[in-house]
């Protein structure tokens, strides 16, 4: 599960750029600080590569997975 | 250990005072006329499991003092006028972070590179700030080798008591001259204070909150709050840490005001003038900040005249003017550029009356 | 649920104050992960410097001191000597480390002080609005080199790795980038080696991180990311410059 803390997100787009599956995008909505937060468009296609989280300068992304499928 | 008497220089007395106060960390950069302190520390501190480090500059030295003080150690640096100028940035940070430490200025002639003769031209710098911002540091001005030792020990206690840097200010004459020194029982270094950055794990405190020493206060009102707290502390210091010394002031009509080595000349002059039947006395500020303004004010109401003798163009003179009663006449005897003020010169001024 | 990626213990919960896409945040995370992995958080005293990272004392979940501009290596020197049992690291920008604090940096390195330095090279003064730094690249435009840096006018850049490599004191020197997960893994390895150098008492260690400052480079975060790889890393090649053999042992 890729969880994006939309209030920590600054809409920099580095996660969008990093995702090999191209399943992240910046929302058209604003968060409280006025940024367009990242959103996960298609969770089912995620390969849990962690690239998005590693490229997020604001540690807005947390990734977890059902234990048995790890 | 029994008290010991040794014949040592003022510079050595600084080192002995610091070591006997439990100071085991020294950072400095060579500059005449006080390099002897560093040389002595470099010889003894390693044997005492202490730290001596010759820094790359006074700028580095004072910031090393910051680091060590922040880590909760007793620490000192010493320098002379040009080197102290370089330390002023660090001093402002030390004062703001409220880090206890002792800084010794063995003054030489200025401004600029000046010369290496004794002078008192750094009074403003030490007493009125020197670095940026609204801060204060207690300034102690010894006049003998013994008092250099005693006040160095006192300075460490003041620094801890008030969580503040403390200055010791004297000139190269006192630094290099030899006098008998009676040292007292040394004390071990005190434990790290409760605010020190010792690592969370220190002393078994495995889960305490992280500690931070910092001087940036950006949130609205935060810096005003810090300044208010500092000023309240300074007011308390000003009430509680006034030190001065008086000689023949009881019936004095003329009062000489002098500190440090000049006060020695002044006392000599006053003694001779007394023998000649003149009612003169000496008032010697020992703490230059806080300046003993109340005591001086009280005396100024009784005497006809005050003579300020100072190896500068008149720096302490301004504080004397502020403290003295408006009715009191104030005369000045100055010397600059490393000229000394001899007892005879003061005596002739006293005899002019 | 197994957590595959989350915030390291050595960071507080405080959100970073950096601009969107600023690599300071990436660097913080890797430093904190290294502190976690080596169990250093409780022993650590971090020294913050003056620059955009002036608030690192709020972000690292360990004891910290904030040093005056450029003086962090002097402060760290004393903290380490005052408390040799502590792990002492500084976190400094290029203006801080390579300009105003050059003397402190070089002398701490020359003495072989047993401290670790994280050096954020973003080729400008970020905090004050993007002025020229000693590390500003040839032809790079900044607010104080508006025509582009030219050796004859603004002088040449400083390559800290070359300078430091001339000294005996350093036990570990490395330059890294954080632009991809793979490069971050290499960066992390460097930070771990630098920290181990101190833990083994080998002396001075420093990791230079080529770091994007999108705001002052007037680029989007993604453009800035590519600029690090395509321009900066060409001028300042990443890689280990000094590895004392004891760093790798044990
Ligand atoms: C003595 C002093 N001079 C100047 C400044 C102003 N100043 C603050 S940060 C900074 C530059 C910081 O640049 P750098 O170290 O590269 O850090 P960055 O912000 O780029 O991360 C300057 C010049 C200061 N705080 N203190
Ligand atoms: S974990 Fe990998 S695949 Fe999944 S969203 Fe993040 S970058 Fe994309
Ligand atoms: S990298 Fe982080 S801050 Fe940037 S858009 Fe993605 S989630 Fe938001
Ligand atoms: S100015 Fe540059 S270095 Fe500073 S926070 Fe913004 S992007 Fe980062
Ligand atoms: Mg910079």
Tab-separated table of N, CA, C and O in Angstrom, chain A residues 1 3 7-8 10-18 35 47-68 70, chain C residues 1-8 11-26 28-29 33 178-181 184 220-222 225-226:
chain	number	residue	atom	x	y	z
A	1	UNK	N	0.834	-1.195	0.000
A	1	UNK	CA	0.000	0.000	0.000
A	1	UNK	C	0.872	1.250	0.000
A	1	UNK	O	1.760	1.378	0.836
A	3	UNK	N	0.934	4.985	0.693
A	3	UNK	CA	0.129	6.033	1.324
A	3	UNK	C	0.824	7.381	1.165
A	3	UNK	O	1.999	7.519	1.516
A	7	UNK	N	-0.904	16.291	3.239
A	7	UNK	CA	-0.553	17.566	3.870
A	7	UNK	C	0.959	17.788	3.916
A	7	UNK	O	1.430	18.913	3.893
A	8	UNK	N	1.729	16.714	3.980
A	8	UNK	CA	3.191	16.862	3.921
A	8	UNK	C	3.683	17.074	2.497
A	8	UNK	O	4.771	17.610	2.278
A	10	UNK	N	4.502	18.406	-1.067
A	10	UNK	CA	4.667	19.754	-1.611
A	10	UNK	C	4.494	19.782	-3.122
A	10	UNK	O	4.854	20.768	-3.776
A	11	UNK	N	3.980	18.695	-3.667
A	11	UNK	CA	3.677	18.680	-5.095
A	11	UNK	C	4.874	18.873	-5.998
A	11	UNK	O	4.759	19.438	-7.086
A	12	UNK	N	6.032	18.379	-5.564
A	12	UNK	CA	7.240	18.622	-6.358
A	12	UNK	C	7.283	17.747	-7.608
A	12	UNK	O	7.993	18.048	-8.566
A	13	UNK	N	6.576	16.619	-7.576
A	13	UNK	CA	6.525	15.770	-8.756
A	13	UNK	C	7.698	14.810	-8.908
A	13	UNK	O	7.784	14.089	-9.900
A	14	UNK	N	8.590	14.772	-7.952
A	14	UNK	CA	9.738	13.860	-8.086
A	14	UNK	C	9.288	12.401	-8.030
A	14	UNK	O	9.853	11.540	-8.703
A	15	UNK	N	8.243	12.117	-7.249
A	15	UNK	CA	7.734	10.741	-7.190
A	15	UNK	C	7.106	10.359	-8.531
A	15	UNK	O	7.281	9.247	-9.025
A	16	UNK	N	6.406	11.310	-9.109
A	16	UNK	CA	5.766	11.068	-10.409
A	16	UNK	C	6.830	10.698	-11.436
A	16	UNK	O	6.705	9.736	-12.196
A	17	UNK	N	7.916	11.472	-11.413
A	17	UNK	CA	9.024	11.244	-12.327
A	17	UNK	C	9.699	9.886	-12.081
A	17	UNK	O	10.125	9.212	-13.015
A	18	UNK	N	9.770	9.505	-10.793
A	18	UNK	CA	10.531	8.297	-10.432
A	18	UNK	C	9.767	7.001	-10.692
A	18	UNK	O	10.374	5.954	-10.877
A	35	UNK	N	-0.326	23.332	-2.224
A	35	UNK	CA	0.348	22.491	-3.210
A	35	UNK	C	-0.642	21.514	-3.834
A	35	UNK	O	-1.650	21.166	-3.223
A	47	UNK	N	4.443	-2.009	-8.186
A	47	UNK	CA	5.359	-3.147	-8.021
A	47	UNK	C	6.191	-3.011	-6.745
A	47	UNK	O	7.163	-3.733	-6.546
A	48	UNK	N	5.827	-2.072	-5.903
A	48	UNK	CA	6.512	-1.892	-4.613
A	48	UNK	C	8.026	-1.708	-4.770
A	48	UNK	O	8.814	-2.259	-4.018
A	49	UNK	N	8.396	-0.935	-5.735
A	49	UNK	CA	9.825	-0.703	-5.956
A	49	UNK	C	10.375	0.369	-5.014
A	49	UNK	O	11.578	0.533	-4.888
A	50	UNK	N	9.504	1.127	-4.377
A	50	UNK	CA	9.848	2.180	-3.398
A	50	UNK	C	10.504	3.424	-4.012
A	50	UNK	O	10.913	4.324	-3.289
A	51	UNK	N	10.605	3.449	-5.322
A	51	UNK	CA	11.274	4.595	-5.960
A	51	UNK	C	10.605	5.911	-5.580
A	51	UNK	O	11.275	6.909	-5.276
A	52	UNK	N	9.278	5.913	-5.567
A	52	UNK	CA	8.561	7.162	-5.265
A	52	UNK	C	8.914	7.654	-3.862
A	52	UNK	O	9.223	8.831	-3.661
A	53	UNK	N	8.909	6.725	-2.897
A	53	UNK	CA	9.185	7.118	-1.508
A	53	UNK	C	10.615	7.610	-1.371
A	53	UNK	O	10.900	8.579	-0.656
A	54	UNK	N	11.525	6.945	-2.065
A	54	UNK	CA	12.943	7.315	-1.942
A	54	UNK	C	13.225	8.675	-2.570
A	54	UNK	O	14.161	9.364	-2.163
A	55	UNK	N	12.449	9.041	-3.552
A	55	UNK	CA	12.679	10.338	-4.187
A	55	UNK	C	11.865	11.451	-3.544
A	55	UNK	O	11.956	12.609	-3.959
A	56	UNK	N	11.075	11.118	-2.540
A	56	UNK	CA	10.246	12.164	-1.936
A	56	UNK	C	11.046	12.925	-0.883
A	56	UNK	O	11.357	12.392	0.170
A	57	UNK	N	11.367	14.186	-1.149
A	57	UNK	CA	12.191	14.948	-0.211
A	57	UNK	C	11.472	15.233	1.103
A	57	UNK	O	12.122	15.574	2.090
A	58	UNK	N	10.142	15.107	1.095
A	58	UNK	CA	9.402	15.461	2.301
A	58	UNK	C	8.870	14.261	3.066
A	58	UNK	O	8.061	14.419	3.973
A	59	UNK	N	9.323	13.102	2.730
A	59	UNK	CA	8.923	11.865	3.398
A	59	UNK	C	7.402	11.791	3.531
A	59	UNK	O	6.868	11.474	4.582
A	60	UNK	N	6.734	12.133	2.454
A	60	UNK	CA	5.272	12.128	2.468
A	60	UNK	C	4.711	10.760	2.100
A	60	UNK	O	3.509	10.544	2.186
A	61	UNK	N	5.578	9.848	1.675
A	61	UNK	CA	5.091	8.546	1.202
A	61	UNK	C	5.533	7.434	2.147
A	61	UNK	O	6.714	7.340	2.501
A	62	UNK	N	4.568	6.622	2.579
A	62	UNK	CA	4.855	5.438	3.385
A	62	UNK	C	4.363	4.234	2.593
A	62	UNK	O	3.292	4.292	1.982
A	63	UNK	N	5.149	3.173	2.591
A	63	UNK	CA	4.757	2.004	1.802
A	63	UNK	C	4.746	0.762	2.682
A	63	UNK	O	5.689	0.503	3.434
A	64	UNK	N	3.651	0.032	2.610
A	64	UNK	CA	3.552	-1.209	3.379
A	64	UNK	C	2.847	-2.246	2.514
A	64	UNK	O	2.265	-1.932	1.473
A	65	UNK	N	2.928	-3.494	2.975
A	65	UNK	CA	2.386	-4.580	2.165
A	65	UNK	C	1.903	-5.677	3.088
A	65	UNK	O	2.451	-5.871	4.168
A	66	UNK	N	0.867	-6.405	2.666
A	66	UNK	CA	0.423	-7.553	3.447
A	66	UNK	C	1.618	-8.449	3.712
A	66	UNK	O	2.378	-8.768	2.793
A	67	UNK	N	1.771	-8.875	4.971
A	67	UNK	CA	2.978	-9.592	5.361
A	67	UNK	C	3.259	-10.811	4.491
A	67	UNK	O	4.371	-11.019	4.028
A	68	UNK	N	2.218	-11.626	4.224
A	68	UNK	CA	2.459	-12.894	3.532
A	68	UNK	C	2.885	-12.704	2.075
A	68	UNK	O	3.497	-13.580	1.477
A	70	UNK	N	4.908	-10.354	1.086
A	70	UNK	CA	6.199	-9.660	0.959
A	70	UNK	C	7.247	-10.588	0.356
A	70	UNK	O	7.371	-11.712	0.772
C	1	UNK	N	0.560	-6.279	8.352
C	1	UNK	CA	1.168	-5.408	7.335
C	1	UNK	C	2.659	-5.239	7.617
C	1	UNK	O	3.059	-4.989	8.747
C	2	UNK	N	3.462	-5.371	6.618
C	2	UNK	CA	4.891	-5.115	6.778
C	2	UNK	C	5.180	-3.736	6.195
C	2	UNK	O	4.780	-3.436	5.072
C	3	UNK	N	5.843	-2.942	6.990
C	3	UNK	CA	6.178	-1.609	6.502
C	3	UNK	C	7.449	-1.691	5.663
C	3	UNK	O	8.483	-2.166	6.130
C	4	UNK	N	7.349	-1.303	4.426
C	4	UNK	CA	8.509	-1.384	3.541
C	4	UNK	C	9.300	-0.084	3.524
C	4	UNK	O	10.490	-0.065	3.276
C	5	UNK	N	8.589	0.987	3.736
C	5	UNK	CA	9.280	2.284	3.716
C	5	UNK	C	8.590	3.252	4.663
C	5	UNK	O	7.404	3.541	4.496
C	6	UNK	N	9.311	3.724	5.662
C	6	UNK	CA	8.732	4.740	6.543
C	6	UNK	C	9.842	5.632	7.077
C	6	UNK	O	11.022	5.434	6.794
C	7	UNK	N	9.412	6.593	7.825
C	7	UNK	CA	10.307	7.614	8.363
C	7	UNK	C	11.332	7.007	9.326
C	7	UNK	O	10.963	6.285	10.241
C	8	UNK	N	12.601	7.329	9.186
C	8	UNK	CA	13.582	6.808	10.156
C	8	UNK	C	13.382	7.416	11.552
C	8	UNK	O	12.878	8.539	11.680
C	11	UNK	N	14.756	10.945	12.624
C	11	UNK	CA	14.130	12.214	12.247
C	11	UNK	C	12.959	12.468	13.188
C	11	UNK	O	12.240	11.544	13.553
C	12	UNK	N	12.772	13.727	13.563
C	12	UNK	CA	11.575	14.073	14.318
C	12	UNK	C	10.396	14.080	13.351
C	12	UNK	O	10.561	13.913	12.145
C	13	UNK	N	9.230	14.309	13.874
C	13	UNK	CA	8.038	14.332	13.035
C	13	UNK	C	7.839	15.687	12.338
C	13	UNK	O	6.951	15.833	11.511
C	14	UNK	N	8.652	16.640	12.691
C	14	UNK	CA	8.493	17.999	12.158
C	14	UNK	C	8.640	18.020	10.633
C	14	UNK	O	9.637	17.543	10.105
C	15	UNK	N	7.639	18.556	9.936
C	15	UNK	CA	7.769	18.644	8.474
C	15	UNK	C	8.931	19.565	8.093
C	15	UNK	O	9.167	20.568	8.752
C	16	UNK	N	9.647	19.192	7.056
C	16	UNK	CA	10.776	20.022	6.605
C	16	UNK	C	10.279	21.376	6.118
C	16	UNK	O	9.188	21.499	5.582
C	17	UNK	N	11.157	22.371	6.271
C	17	UNK	CA	10.792	23.709	5.800
C	17	UNK	C	11.342	23.980	4.412
C	17	UNK	O	11.364	25.124	3.971
C	18	UNK	N	11.879	22.963	3.761
C	18	UNK	CA	12.549	23.208	2.486
C	18	UNK	C	11.539	23.415	1.356
C	18	UNK	O	10.382	23.010	1.442
C	19	UNK	N	12.022	24.022	0.269
C	19	UNK	CA	11.174	24.254	-0.899
C	19	UNK	C	10.790	22.902	-1.519
C	19	UNK	O	11.483	21.906	-1.318
C	20	UNK	N	9.739	22.874	-2.326
C	20	UNK	CA	9.378	21.639	-3.022
C	20	UNK	C	10.556	21.133	-3.864
C	20	UNK	O	11.196	21.912	-4.574
C	21	UNK	N	10.846	19.860	-3.741
C	21	UNK	CA	11.886	19.262	-4.578
C	21	UNK	C	13.309	19.528	-4.131
C	21	UNK	O	14.260	19.173	-4.824
C	22	UNK	N	13.494	20.125	-2.968
C	22	UNK	CA	14.844	20.419	-2.466
C	22	UNK	C	15.496	19.143	-1.953
C	22	UNK	O	14.889	18.392	-1.202
C	23	UNK	N	16.745	18.944	-2.321
C	23	UNK	CA	17.406	17.693	-1.933
C	23	UNK	C	17.877	17.666	-0.485
C	23	UNK	O	18.335	16.628	-0.015
C	24	UNK	N	17.785	18.799	0.220
C	24	UNK	CA	18.104	18.760	1.649
C	24	UNK	C	17.289	17.654	2.331
C	24	UNK	O	17.800	16.932	3.184
C	25	UNK	N	16.019	17.546	1.953
C	25	UNK	CA	15.157	16.542	2.582
C	25	UNK	C	15.650	15.126	2.321
C	25	UNK	O	15.638	14.272	3.221
C	26	UNK	N	16.089	14.878	1.072
C	26	UNK	CA	16.612	13.546	0.742
C	26	UNK	C	17.862	13.257	1.569
C	26	UNK	O	18.040	12.155	2.099
C	28	UNK	N	18.689	14.567	4.457
C	28	UNK	CA	18.306	14.343	5.856
C	28	UNK	C	17.898	12.888	6.077
C	28	UNK	O	18.263	12.261	7.060
C	29	UNK	N	17.080	12.389	5.144
C	29	UNK	CA	16.575	11.028	5.325
C	29	UNK	C	17.716	10.022	5.335
C	29	UNK	O	17.781	9.141	6.201
C	33	UNK	N	18.720	7.597	8.305
C	33	UNK	CA	18.732	6.135	8.147
C	33	UNK	C	20.073	5.554	8.583
C	33	UNK	O	20.136	4.503	9.224
C	178	UNK	N	21.876	12.151	-5.228
C	178	UNK	CA	20.711	11.478	-4.653
C	178	UNK	C	19.581	11.365	-5.670
C	178	UNK	O	18.414	11.308	-5.315
C	179	UNK	N	19.946	11.329	-6.943
C	179	UNK	CA	18.953	11.539	-7.988
C	179	UNK	C	18.161	10.292	-8.385
C	179	UNK	O	17.241	10.394	-9.192
C	180	UNK	N	18.539	9.136	-7.900
C	180	UNK	CA	17.764	7.927	-8.209
C	180	UNK	C	17.928	6.965	-7.044
C	180	UNK	O	18.865	7.104	-6.260
C	181	UNK	N	17.042	5.991	-6.927
C	181	UNK	CA	17.194	5.028	-5.823
C	181	UNK	C	18.564	4.351	-5.845
C	181	UNK	O	19.172	4.156	-4.794
C	184	UNK	N	21.106	6.750	-4.624
C	184	UNK	CA	20.915	6.941	-3.180
C	184	UNK	C	21.517	5.785	-2.394
C	184	UNK	O	22.044	5.970	-1.292
C	220	UNK	N	12.151	23.656	-12.401
C	220	UNK	CA	11.203	22.796	-11.710
C	220	UNK	C	12.013	21.739	-10.965
C	220	UNK	O	13.170	21.467	-11.320
C	221	UNK	N	11.424	21.123	-9.952
C	221	UNK	CA	12.157	20.080	-9.231
C	221	UNK	C	12.666	18.975	-10.158
C	221	UNK	O	13.778	18.479	-9.965
C	222	UNK	N	11.890	18.624	-11.165
C	222	UNK	CA	12.328	17.554	-12.071
C	222	UNK	C	13.491	18.036	-12.943
C	222	UNK	O	14.489	17.331	-13.127
C	225	UNK	N	16.565	18.058	-10.801
C	225	UNK	CA	17.057	16.687	-10.598
C	225	UNK	C	17.973	16.284	-11.756
C	225	UNK	O	19.071	15.766	-11.559
C	226	UNK	N	17.521	16.572	-12.967
C	226	UNK	CA	18.321	16.205	-14.131
C	226	UNK	C	19.577	17.071	-14.257
C	226	UNK	O	20.618	16.601	-14.692
